[in-house]
Coordinates of N, CA, C and O and ligand atoms in Angstrom, one line a residue:
M895 N 93.8 -59.5 31.2 CA 93.6 -58.7 32.4 C 92.6 -59.3 33.3 O 91.5 -59.7 32.8
V896 N 92.9 -59.5 34.5 CA 92.0 -60.1 35.5 C 91.0 -59.0 35.9 O 91.4 -57.9 36.2
V897 N 89.7 -59.3 35.9 CA 88.7 -58.4 36.3 C 88.4 -58.7 37.8 O 88.0 -59.8 38.1
D898 N 88.6 -57.7 38.7 CA 88.3 -58.0 40.1 C 87.3 -57.1 40.7 O 86.8 -57.3 41.8
T899 N 86.8 -56.1 40.0 CA 85.7 -55.3 40.5 C 84.7 -55.0 39.4 O 85.0 -55.0 38.2
I900 N 83.4 -54.8 39.8 CA 82.4 -54.6 38.9 C 82.4 -53.2 38.3 O 82.5 -52.2 39.1
R901 N 82.5 -53.1 37.0 CA 82.4 -51.8 36.3 C 81.8 -52.1 34.9 O 81.5 -53.2 34.6
D902 N 81.5 -51.0 34.2 CA 80.9 -51.1 32.9 C 81.7 -52.1 32.0 O 82.9 -52.0 32.0
G903 N 81.0 -52.9 31.2 CA 81.7 -53.8 30.3 C 82.1 -55.1 30.9 O 82.7 -55.9 30.3
V904 N 81.7 -55.4 32.2 CA 82.0 -56.6 32.9 C 80.8 -57.5 32.9 O 79.7 -57.0 33.2
V905 N 80.9 -58.8 32.6 CA 79.8 -59.7 32.8 C 79.9 -60.2 34.2 O 80.9 -60.8 34.7
V906 N 78.8 -60.0 35.0 CA 78.7 -60.4 36.4 C 77.9 -61.7 36.5 O 76.8 -61.7 35.9
S907 N 78.4 -62.6 37.3 CA 77.6 -63.8 37.6 C 77.2 -63.7 39.1 O 78.1 -63.4 39.9
M908 N 75.9 -63.8 39.3 CA 75.5 -63.7 40.7 C 74.4 -64.6 41.1 O 73.6 -65.0 40.3
A909 N 74.3 -64.9 42.4 CA 73.1 -65.5 43.0 C 72.3 -64.4 43.6 O 72.9 -63.5 44.1
Y910 N 71.0 -64.6 43.6 CA 70.2 -63.5 44.2 C 68.8 -64.1 44.6 O 68.4 -65.1 44.1
T911 N 68.2 -63.4 45.5 CA 66.8 -63.6 45.9 C 66.2 -62.2 45.8 O 66.7 -61.3 46.4
L912 N 65.0 -62.2 45.1 CA 64.2 -60.9 45.1 C 63.0 -61.1 45.9 O 62.2 -62.0 45.7
T913 N 62.8 -60.2 46.9 CA 61.7 -60.3 47.8 C 60.9 -59.0 47.6 O 61.4 -57.9 47.6
V914 N 59.6 -59.1 47.5 CA 58.7 -58.0 47.4 C 57.5 -58.2 48.4 O 56.9 -59.3 48.4
D915 N 57.3 -57.2 49.2 CA 56.2 -57.3 50.3 C 56.4 -58.6 51.1 O 55.4 -59.2 51.4
G916 N 57.6 -58.9 51.4 CA 57.9 -60.1 52.3 C 57.7 -61.4 51.6 O 57.9 -62.5 52.2
E917 N 57.5 -61.4 50.2 CA 57.4 -62.7 49.5 C 58.4 -62.8 48.5 O 58.7 -61.9 47.7
E918 N 59.0 -64.0 48.4 CA 60.0 -64.2 47.3 C 59.4 -64.2 46.0 O 58.4 -65.0 45.7
V919 N 59.9 -63.4 45.0 CA 59.4 -63.3 43.7 C 60.2 -64.1 42.7 O 59.7 -64.7 41.8
S920 N 61.5 -64.0 42.8 CA 62.4 -64.8 41.9 C 63.7 -64.9 42.6 O 64.1 -64.2 43.5
R921 N 64.5 -65.9 42.1 CA 65.8 -66.2 42.6 C 66.7 -66.9 41.6 O 66.2 -67.5 40.6
A922 N 68.0 -66.8 41.8 CA 68.9 -67.6 41.0 C 69.9 -68.1 42.1 O 70.4 -67.3 42.8
D923 N 70.1 -69.4 42.1 CA 71.0 -70.0 43.0 C 72.4 -70.1 42.5 O 72.6 -70.0 41.3
A924 N 73.4 -70.3 43.4 CA 74.8 -70.3 43.0 C 75.1 -71.4 41.9 O 76.0 -71.2 41.0
N925 N 74.4 -72.5 41.9 CA 74.6 -73.5 40.9 C 73.9 -73.2 39.5 O 74.1 -73.9 38.6
D926 N 73.1 -72.2 39.5 CA 72.5 -71.7 38.2 C 72.3 -70.2 38.3 O 71.2 -69.7 38.3
P927 N 73.5 -69.5 38.3 CA 73.5 -68.1 38.6 C 72.9 -67.3 37.4 O 72.8 -67.7 36.3
L928 N 72.5 -66.0 37.7 CA 72.2 -65.1 36.7 C 73.4 -64.3 36.2 O 74.3 -64.0 37.0
E929 N 73.6 -64.2 34.9 CA 74.6 -63.3 34.4 C 74.0 -62.1 33.8 O 73.0 -62.2 33.2
Y930 N 74.7 -61.0 34.0 CA 74.2 -59.8 33.3 C 75.5 -58.9 32.9 O 76.6 -59.1 33.5
L931 N 75.3 -58.0 32.0 CA 76.3 -57.2 31.5 C 76.2 -55.8 32.3 O 75.2 -55.1 32.1
H932 N 77.2 -55.5 33.1 CA 77.1 -54.3 33.9 C 77.2 -53.1 33.0 O 78.0 -53.0 32.0
G933 N 76.3 -52.1 33.3 CA 76.3 -50.8 32.5 C 75.4 -50.9 31.3 O 75.3 -49.9 30.5
A934 N 74.7 -52.0 31.1 CA 73.9 -52.2 29.9 C 72.4 -52.2 30.2 O 71.6 -52.6 29.4
E935 N 72.0 -51.9 31.5 CA 70.6 -51.9 31.9 C 69.9 -53.2 31.7 O 68.8 -53.3 31.4
N936 N 70.7 -54.3 32.0 CA 70.1 -55.6 32.0 C 69.3 -55.8 33.2 O 68.3 -56.6 33.3
I937 N 69.6 -55.1 34.3 CA 68.9 -55.2 35.6 C 68.4 -53.8 36.0 O 68.8 -52.8 35.4
V938 N 67.6 -53.8 37.0 CA 67.0 -52.5 37.4 C 68.1 -51.5 37.8 O 69.1 -51.9 38.4
P939 N 67.9 -50.2 37.5 CA 69.0 -49.2 37.8 C 69.5 -49.2 39.2 O 70.7 -49.1 39.5
G940 N 68.6 -49.3 40.2 CA 69.0 -49.3 41.6 C 69.9 -50.4 42.0 O 70.8 -50.2 42.8
L941 N 69.7 -51.6 41.5 CA 70.5 -52.7 41.8 C 71.9 -52.6 41.1 O 72.9 -52.8 41.6
E942 N 71.8 -52.2 39.8 CA 73.0 -52.0 39.0 C 74.0 -51.0 39.7 O 75.2 -51.2 39.9
A943 N 73.4 -49.9 40.2 CA 74.2 -48.9 40.9 C 74.9 -49.4 42.2 O 76.0 -49.1 42.5
A944 N 74.1 -50.2 42.9 CA 74.6 -50.8 44.2 C 75.7 -51.8 43.9 O 76.6 -52.0 44.8
L945 N 75.8 -52.4 42.8 CA 76.8 -53.4 42.5 C 78.1 -52.9 41.9 O 79.1 -53.5 41.9
E946 N 78.1 -51.6 41.5 CA 79.3 -51.0 41.0 C 80.4 -51.1 42.0 O 80.2 -50.8 43.2
G947 N 81.6 -51.5 41.6 CA 82.7 -51.6 42.4 C 82.8 -52.8 43.4 O 83.8 -53.0 44.1
K948 N 81.7 -53.7 43.3 CA 81.7 -54.9 44.2 C 82.7 -55.9 43.6 O 83.0 -55.9 42.4
R949 N 83.0 -56.9 44.5 CA 84.0 -58.0 44.1 C 83.4 -59.3 44.3 O 82.4 -59.5 45.1
P950 N 83.9 -60.4 43.6 CA 83.5 -61.7 43.9 C 83.6 -62.1 45.4 O 84.5 -61.7 46.0
G951 N 82.5 -62.7 45.9 CA 82.5 -63.0 47.3 C 81.7 -62.0 48.1 O 81.2 -62.3 49.2
D952 N 81.5 -60.8 47.5 CA 80.7 -59.8 48.3 C 79.2 -60.2 48.3 O 78.7 -60.7 47.4
K953 N 78.7 -60.0 49.5 CA 77.2 -60.3 49.7 C 76.6 -59.0 50.1 O 77.2 -58.3 51.0
L954 N 75.5 -58.7 49.5 CA 74.8 -57.4 49.9 C 73.3 -57.5 49.9 O 72.8 -58.3 49.1
R955 N 72.7 -56.7 50.7 CA 71.2 -56.6 50.6 C 71.0 -55.2 50.1 O 71.5 -54.2 50.6
V956 N 70.2 -55.1 49.0 CA 69.9 -53.8 48.4 C 68.4 -53.6 48.3 O 67.6 -54.5 47.9
T957 N 68.0 -52.5 48.9 CA 66.5 -52.1 48.8 C 66.4 -51.1 47.8 O 67.0 -50.0 47.8
V958 N 65.5 -51.4 46.8 CA 65.4 -50.5 45.6 C 64.0 -49.9 45.6 O 63.0 -50.7 45.4
P959 N 63.8 -48.6 45.7 CA 62.5 -48.0 45.7 C 62.0 -48.0 44.2 O 62.8 -48.2 43.3
P960 N 60.6 -47.9 44.0 CA 60.0 -48.0 42.7 C 60.7 -47.1 41.7 O 60.9 -47.6 40.5
E961 N 61.1 -45.9 42.0 CA 61.7 -45.0 41.0 C 63.0 -45.5 40.5 O 63.4 -45.1 39.4
D962 N 63.7 -46.4 41.2 CA 64.9 -47.0 40.7 C 64.7 -48.4 40.2 O 65.7 -49.1 40.1
A963 N 63.5 -48.8 40.1 CA 63.2 -50.2 39.7 C 62.2 -50.1 38.5 O 62.6 -49.7 37.4
Y964 N 60.9 -50.5 38.7 CA 60.0 -50.5 37.6 C 59.1 -49.3 37.5 O 58.1 -49.3 36.8
G965 N 59.4 -48.3 38.3 CA 58.6 -47.0 38.2 C 57.4 -47.1 39.1 O 57.0 -48.1 39.7
E966 N 56.7 -45.9 39.3 CA 55.5 -45.9 40.1 C 54.4 -46.5 39.4 O 54.4 -46.6 38.2
Y967 N 53.4 -47.0 40.1 CA 52.2 -47.6 39.5 C 51.4 -46.5 38.9 O 51.1 -45.5 39.6
D968 N 51.0 -46.6 37.7 CA 50.2 -45.6 37.0 C 48.8 -46.0 36.8 O 48.5 -46.9 36.0
E969 N 47.9 -45.4 37.5 CA 46.4 -45.7 37.5 C 45.9 -45.5 36.0 O 44.9 -46.1 35.7
E970 N 46.5 -44.6 35.3 CA 46.0 -44.3 34.0 C 46.4 -45.3 32.9 O 45.9 -45.3 31.8
D971 N 47.3 -46.2 33.3 CA 47.9 -47.2 32.4 C 47.1 -48.4 32.3 O 47.6 -49.5 32.1
I972 N 45.7 -48.3 32.5 CA 44.8 -49.4 32.4 C 43.8 -49.1 31.3 O 43.3 -48.0 31.3
D973 N 43.6 -50.0 30.4 CA 42.7 -49.7 29.3 C 41.6 -50.7 29.2 O 41.9 -51.9 29.5
E974 N 40.5 -50.3 28.7 CA 39.4 -51.2 28.5 C 39.3 -51.5 27.0 O 39.4 -50.7 26.1
F975 N 39.1 -52.8 26.7 CA 38.9 -53.3 25.3 C 37.6 -54.0 25.2 O 37.2 -54.7 26.1
D976 N 37.1 -53.9 23.9 CA 36.0 -54.9 23.6 C 36.6 -56.2 23.5 O 37.7 -56.4 23.0
L977 N 35.8 -57.2 24.0 CA 36.4 -58.6 23.9 C 36.7 -59.0 22.5 O 37.7 -59.8 22.3
D978 N 36.0 -58.5 21.5 CA 36.3 -59.0 20.2 C 37.6 -58.4 19.6 O 38.0 -58.7 18.5
E979 N 38.2 -57.4 20.3 CA 39.5 -56.9 19.9 C 40.6 -57.8 20.3 O 41.8 -57.6 19.9
I980 N 40.4 -58.7 21.2 CA 41.5 -59.5 21.8 C 41.4 -60.9 21.3 O 40.3 -61.6 21.6
P981 N 42.4 -61.4 20.7 CA 42.4 -62.8 20.3 C 42.3 -63.8 21.5 O 43.0 -63.6 22.5
G982 N 41.5 -64.8 21.3 CA 41.4 -65.8 22.4 C 40.6 -65.3 23.6 O 40.8 -65.8 24.7
A983 N 39.8 -64.2 23.4 CA 39.2 -63.5 24.5 C 38.3 -64.4 25.4 O 38.1 -64.2 26.6
E984 N 37.7 -65.4 24.8 CA 36.8 -66.3 25.5 C 37.4 -67.0 26.7 O 36.8 -67.4 27.6
N985 N 38.8 -67.1 26.6 CA 39.5 -67.8 27.7 C 40.1 -66.9 28.7 O 40.9 -67.4 29.6
L986 N 39.9 -65.6 28.6 CA 40.6 -64.7 29.5 C 40.2 -64.8 30.9 O 39.0 -64.9 31.2
E987 N 41.2 -64.7 31.8 CA 41.0 -64.6 33.2 C 41.9 -63.6 33.8 O 43.0 -63.4 33.3
P988 N 41.5 -63.0 35.0 CA 42.3 -62.0 35.6 C 43.7 -62.7 35.9 O 43.8 -63.8 36.3
G989 N 44.7 -61.9 35.7 CA 46.1 -62.3 36.0 C 46.8 -62.9 34.8 O 48.0 -63.0 34.8
M990 N 46.0 -63.1 33.7 CA 46.7 -63.6 32.5 C 47.4 -62.5 31.7 O 47.0 -61.4 31.8
V991 N 48.5 -62.9 31.1 CA 49.2 -61.9 30.3 C 48.7 -61.9 28.9 O 48.5 -63.0 28.3
V992 N 48.4 -60.7 28.3 CA 47.9 -60.7 27.0 C 48.7 -59.7 26.1 O 49.3 -58.7 26.7
E993 N 48.7 -59.9 24.8 CA 49.4 -58.9 23.9 C 48.3 -58.2 23.2 O 47.4 -58.8 22.6
V994 N 48.4 -56.9 23.1 CA 47.4 -56.1 22.4 C 48.2 -55.2 21.4 O 49.2 -54.6 21.7
E995 N 47.6 -55.2 20.2 CA 48.3 -54.5 19.1 C 47.6 -53.1 18.9 O 46.3 -53.1 18.8
D996 N 48.3 -52.0 18.8 CA 47.6 -50.8 18.5 C 47.5 -50.5 17.0 O 48.0 -51.3 16.2
E997 N 46.9 -49.4 16.6 CA 46.7 -49.2 15.2 C 47.9 -49.0 14.4 O 47.9 -49.2 13.2
D998 N 49.1 -48.7 15.1 CA 50.4 -48.6 14.3 C 51.1 -50.0 14.3 O 52.3 -50.0 13.8
G999 N 50.5 -51.0 14.9 CA 51.1 -52.3 14.8 C 52.1 -52.6 16.0 O 52.7 -53.6 16.0
Y1000 N 52.2 -51.6 17.0 CA 53.0 -51.9 18.1 C 52.3 -52.9 19.0 O 51.0 -52.8 19.2
I1001 N 53.0 -53.8 19.6 CA 52.5 -54.8 20.5 C 52.8 -54.4 21.9 O 53.9 -54.1 22.3
Y1002 N 51.7 -54.3 22.7 CA 51.9 -54.0 24.2 C 51.5 -55.3 25.0 O 50.5 -55.9 24.7
V1003 N 52.3 -55.5 26.0 CA 52.0 -56.6 26.9 C 51.4 -56.1 28.2 O 51.9 -55.2 28.8
G1004 N 50.3 -56.7 28.5 CA 49.6 -56.3 29.7 C 49.1 -57.5 30.5 O 49.2 -58.6 30.1
T1005 N 48.5 -57.2 31.7 CA 47.9 -58.2 32.5 C 46.4 -58.0 32.6 O 46.0 -56.9 32.9
V1006 N 45.6 -59.0 32.4 CA 44.2 -58.9 32.5 C 43.8 -58.6 33.9 O 44.2 -59.3 34.9
Q1007 N 43.0 -57.5 34.1 CA 42.6 -57.1 35.5 C 41.2 -57.6 35.8 O 40.9 -58.1 36.9
E1008 N 40.3 -57.4 34.8 CA 38.9 -57.8 35.0 C 38.3 -58.1 33.7 O 38.6 -57.5 32.7
V1009 N 37.4 -59.1 33.7 CA 36.7 -59.5 32.5 C 35.2 -59.4 32.7 O 34.7 -59.9 33.7
T1010 N 34.5 -58.6 31.9 CA 33.0 -58.6 32.0 C 32.5 -59.3 30.8 O 33.2 -59.9 30.0
E1011 N 31.1 -59.2 30.6 CA 30.5 -59.9 29.5 C 31.1 -59.6 28.1 O 31.3 -60.4 27.3
D1012 N 31.3 -58.3 27.9 CA 31.9 -57.9 26.6 C 33.1 -57.0 26.6 O 33.5 -56.5 25.6
T1013 N 33.7 -56.7 27.8 CA 34.9 -55.9 27.8 C 35.9 -56.6 28.7 O 35.6 -57.5 29.6
V1014 N 37.1 -56.1 28.5 CA 38.2 -56.6 29.4 C 39.1 -55.4 29.8 O 39.3 -54.6 28.9
L1015 N 39.5 -55.3 31.1 CA 40.4 -54.3 31.5 C 41.8 -54.9 31.5 O 42.0 -55.9 32.1
V1016 N 42.7 -54.2 30.8 CA 44.1 -54.7 30.8 C 45.0 -53.6 31.4 O 45.0 -52.4 31.1
D1017 N 45.8 -54.1 32.4 CA 46.8 -53.3 33.1 C 48.1 -53.4 32.4 O 48.7 -54.4 32.3
F1018 N 48.6 -52.2 31.9 CA 49.9 -52.2 31.2 C 51.1 -51.8 32.1 O 52.2 -51.6 31.6
N1019 N 50.8 -51.6 33.4 CA 52.0 -51.4 34.3 C 52.8 -52.7 34.3 O 52.3 -53.8 34.3
P1020 N 54.2 -52.5 34.4 CA 55.0 -53.7 34.7 C 54.5 -54.4 36.0 O 54.0 -53.7 36.9
P1021 N 54.5 -55.7 36.0 CA 54.0 -56.4 37.2 C 54.6 -55.9 38.6 O 53.9 -55.9 39.6
L1022 N 55.8 -55.4 38.6 CA 56.4 -54.9 39.8 C 56.4 -53.4 39.9 O 57.1 -52.8 40.8
A1023 N 55.6 -52.7 39.1 CA 55.5 -51.2 39.2 C 55.0 -50.8 40.6 O 54.1 -51.5 41.2
G1024 N 55.5 -49.8 41.2 CA 55.1 -49.3 42.4 C 55.6 -50.1 43.6 O 55.3 -49.7 44.8
K1025 N 56.4 -51.1 43.4 CA 56.9 -52.0 44.5 C 58.4 -51.6 44.8 O 59.2 -51.2 44.0
T1026 N 58.6 -51.7 46.1 CA 60.0 -51.6 46.6 C 60.6 -53.0 46.6 O 60.0 -54.0 47.1
L1027 N 61.7 -53.2 45.9 CA 62.3 -54.5 45.7 C 63.5 -54.7 46.7 O 64.3 -53.8 46.9
T1028 N 63.6 -55.8 47.3 CA 64.7 -56.2 48.2 C 65.5 -57.3 47.5 O 64.9 -58.4 47.3
F1029 N 66.7 -57.0 47.2 CA 67.6 -58.1 46.6 C 68.6 -58.5 47.6 O 69.3 -57.7 48.2
D1030 N 68.8 -59.8 47.8 CA 69.9 -60.4 48.5 C 70.8 -61.0 47.5 O 70.4 -61.9 46.8
V1031 N 72.0 -60.4 47.3 CA 72.9 -60.7 46.2 C 74.2 -61.3 46.7 O 74.7 -60.8 47.7
E1032 N 74.7 -62.3 46.1 CA 76.1 -62.7 46.3 C 76.8 -62.7 44.9 O 76.4 -63.3 43.9
V1033 N 77.9 -61.9 44.8 CA 78.6 -61.8 43.6 C 79.5 -63.0 43.5 O 80.3 -63.3 44.4
L1034 N 79.4 -63.8 42.4 CA 80.1 -65.0 42.3 C 81.3 -64.9 41.4 O 82.4 -65.4 41.8
G1035 N 81.2 -64.3 40.2 CA 82.3 -64.3 39.3 C 82.2 -63.1 38.4 O 81.1 -62.6 38.1
L1036 N 83.3 -62.7 37.8 CA 83.4 -61.6 36.9 C 84.3 -62.0 35.7 O 85.2 -62.7 35.9
R1037 N 83.9 -61.5 34.6 CA 84.8 -61.6 33.4 C 84.6 -60.4 32.5 O 83.5 -59.8 32.5
E1038 N 85.6 -60.2 31.6 CA 85.4 -59.1 30.6 C 84.4 -59.6 29.6 O 84.4 -60.7 29.2
A1039 N 83.5 -58.7 29.1 CA 82.6 -59.0 28.1 C 83.3 -59.1 26.8 O 84.3 -58.4 26.5
S1040 N 82.8 -60.0 25.9 CA 83.4 -60.1 24.5 C 82.9 -58.9 23.7 O 81.9 -58.2 24.0
E1041 N 83.5 -58.7 22.5 CA 83.1 -57.6 21.6 C 81.6 -57.8 21.2 O 80.8 -56.8 21.3
D1042 N 81.2 -59.0 20.9 CA 79.8 -59.3 20.5 C 78.8 -59.0 21.7 O 77.8 -58.4 21.4
E1043 N 79.2 -59.3 22.9 CA 78.4 -59.0 24.0 C 78.2 -57.5 24.2 O 77.1 -57.1 24.5
L1044 N 79.3 -56.8 24.1 CA 79.2 -55.3 24.3 C 78.3 -54.7 23.2 O 77.5 -53.9 23.5
E1045 N 78.4 -55.3 22.0 CA 77.6 -54.8 20.9 C 76.2 -55.0 21.1 O 75.3 -54.2 20.9
H1046 N 75.9 -56.3 21.6 CA 74.5 -56.6 21.8 C 73.9 -56.1 23.1 O 72.7 -56.0 23.3
G1047 N 74.8 -55.8 24.1 CA 74.3 -55.3 25.3 C 73.8 -56.3 26.3 O 72.9 -56.0 27.1
H1048 N 74.3 -57.6 26.1 CA 73.9 -58.6 27.1 C 74.9 -59.8 27.0 O 75.6 -59.9 26.0
P1049 N 75.0 -60.6 28.0 CA 75.9 -61.7 28.0 C 75.4 -62.8 27.0 O 74.2 -63.0 26.9
H1050 N 76.3 -63.5 26.4 CA 75.9 -64.6 25.4 C 75.8 -65.9 26.0 O 75.4 -66.9 25.3
S1051 N 76.0 -66.0 27.3 CA 75.7 -67.3 28.0 C 74.2 -67.5 28.2 O 73.8 -68.6 28.4
L1052 N 73.5 -66.4 28.0 CA 72.1 -66.5 28.3 C 71.2 -65.9 27.2 O 70.3 -65.2 27.5
D1053 N 71.5 -66.3 26.0 CA 70.7 -65.7 24.9 C 69.2 -66.0 24.9 O 68.4 -65.2 24.5
D1054 N 68.9 -67.2 25.5 CA 67.5 -67.5 25.6 C 66.8 -66.6 26.5 O 65.7 -66.2 26.3
F1055 N 67.5 -66.1 27.5 CA 66.9 -65.3 28.5 C 66.8 -63.8 28.0 O 65.8 -63.2 28.1
Y1056 N 67.8 -63.3 27.3 CA 67.8 -62.0 26.9 C 67.2 -61.8 25.5 O 66.8 -60.8 25.1
G1057 N 67.1 -63.0 24.7 CA 66.5 -62.9 23.4 C 67.5 -62.3 22.4 O 68.0 -61.2 22.7
D1058 N 67.8 -63.0 21.4 CA 68.8 -62.6 20.5 C 68.2 -62.4 19.1 O 68.0 -63.4 18.4
D1059 N 67.9 -61.2 18.7 CA 67.2 -61.0 17.4 C 68.2 -60.3 16.5 O 67.8 -59.8 15.4
E1060 N 69.4 -60.1 16.9 CA 70.3 -59.2 16.1 C 71.3 -60.0 15.3 O 72.2 -59.4 14.6
E1061 N 71.3 -61.3 15.4 CA 72.4 -62.1 14.8 C 72.0 -62.6 13.4 O 70.8 -62.7 13.2
Ligands
ZN1154 ZN1 73.3 -61.3 21.6

């Protein structure tokens, strides 16, 4: 069956530019497109909803508010750590990404906000929390997802990108 519109279970190939506050944050060009599995939350909800029913060749600009993207910025989601709790702390600089393990062994990824003599402030908000995202998208191609892809919830053309720990 030929897939001609975007719906759940379809692998979408697209070129896009993501702009935030007037600056380009990321892009995929037509010669190296992004693929995602529609309906599997591979992309932010606001963009996924806007692409529903679109066809190859369609171009669209989608403005996605924070609540349909990475959520509002949460001032409470910043924690202070003693430097000796963080491996490699002597090299920390603002903007660096660090992993912090809690007492239950969960790993949290955050961004260093400030380093003092013996403490570090780590911001656990997603980097684009609180931001309105503008996507310029061109739908390039569609295909039916394979059984494996549906089971994993991501396209298998891009395992490096989505990370495959289930095989
Ligand atoms: Zn997989």
